[in-house]
XYZ file of C-alpha atoms in Angstrom:
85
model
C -12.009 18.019 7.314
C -9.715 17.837 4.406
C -6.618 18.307 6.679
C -7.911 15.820 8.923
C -7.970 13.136 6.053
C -4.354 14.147 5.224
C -3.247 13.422 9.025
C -4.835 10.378 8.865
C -3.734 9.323 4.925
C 0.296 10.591 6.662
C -0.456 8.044 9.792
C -1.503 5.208 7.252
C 1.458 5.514 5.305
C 3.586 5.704 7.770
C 2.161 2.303 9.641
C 2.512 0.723 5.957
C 6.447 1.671 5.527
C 6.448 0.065 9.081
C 7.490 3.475 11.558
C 6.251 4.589 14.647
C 3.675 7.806 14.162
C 5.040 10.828 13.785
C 3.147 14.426 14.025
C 2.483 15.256 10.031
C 3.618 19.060 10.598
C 1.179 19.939 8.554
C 0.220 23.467 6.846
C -0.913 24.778 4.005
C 1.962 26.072 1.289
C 0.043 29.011 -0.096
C -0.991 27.150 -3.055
C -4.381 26.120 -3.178
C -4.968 22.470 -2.249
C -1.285 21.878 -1.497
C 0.002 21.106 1.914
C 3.479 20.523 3.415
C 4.071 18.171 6.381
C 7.342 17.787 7.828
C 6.712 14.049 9.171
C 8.997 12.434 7.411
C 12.562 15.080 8.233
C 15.294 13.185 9.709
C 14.116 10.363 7.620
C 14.941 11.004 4.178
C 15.235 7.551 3.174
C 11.544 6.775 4.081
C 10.035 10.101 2.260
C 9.932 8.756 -1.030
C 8.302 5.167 -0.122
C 5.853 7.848 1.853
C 5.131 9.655 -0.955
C 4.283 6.650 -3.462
C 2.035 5.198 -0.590
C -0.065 9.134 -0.517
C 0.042 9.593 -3.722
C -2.210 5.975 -4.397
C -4.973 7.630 -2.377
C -7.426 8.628 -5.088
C -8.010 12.165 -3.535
C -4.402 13.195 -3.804
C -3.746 14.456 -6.986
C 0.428 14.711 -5.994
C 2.636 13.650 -3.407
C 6.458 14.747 -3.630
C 9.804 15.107 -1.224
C 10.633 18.155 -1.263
C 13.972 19.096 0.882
C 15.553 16.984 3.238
C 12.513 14.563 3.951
C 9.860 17.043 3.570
C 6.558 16.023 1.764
C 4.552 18.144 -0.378
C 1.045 16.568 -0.839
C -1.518 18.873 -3.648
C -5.213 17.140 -3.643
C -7.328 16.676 -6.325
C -8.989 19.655 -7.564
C -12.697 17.825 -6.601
C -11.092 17.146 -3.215
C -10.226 21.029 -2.702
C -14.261 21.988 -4.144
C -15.242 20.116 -1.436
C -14.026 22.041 1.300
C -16.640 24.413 2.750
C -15.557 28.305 2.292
């Protein structure tokens, strides 16, 4: 569920920066609650507007560009609880 609100929070901000959809590449980073998505690589210059527009969801404790237009998203710690075992 949680990874499905990520895809869609990733497809939101990317129809708000004004780009076409993009698969999120999403997976977990081994820290719990954090995901990386490589959506936004070969874009560099839109990661960052990407980020700010994640990071205003009030679930997502962190969004951040990490590499060459990857995004590293960490939800809130009451957004992780949430998740079923």
């Amino acid at each position: 569920m949680l990874t499905r609100d990520l895809r869609d929070a990733i497809a939101r901000a990317f129809a708000a920066a004004g780009l076409a959809p993009a698969d999120p590449g999403l997976r977990p980073t081994g820290t719990p609650g954090q995901y990386a998505s490589s959506a936004a690589l070969g874009r560099p210059a839109a990661a960052q507007p990407l980020a700010a527009t994640l990071a205003a969801e009030p679930w997502i404790a962190r969004a951040e560009v990490t590499g060459p237009g990857y995004l590293t998203v960490t939800v809130t710690p009451a957004a992780f609880a949430a998740l079923p075992e």
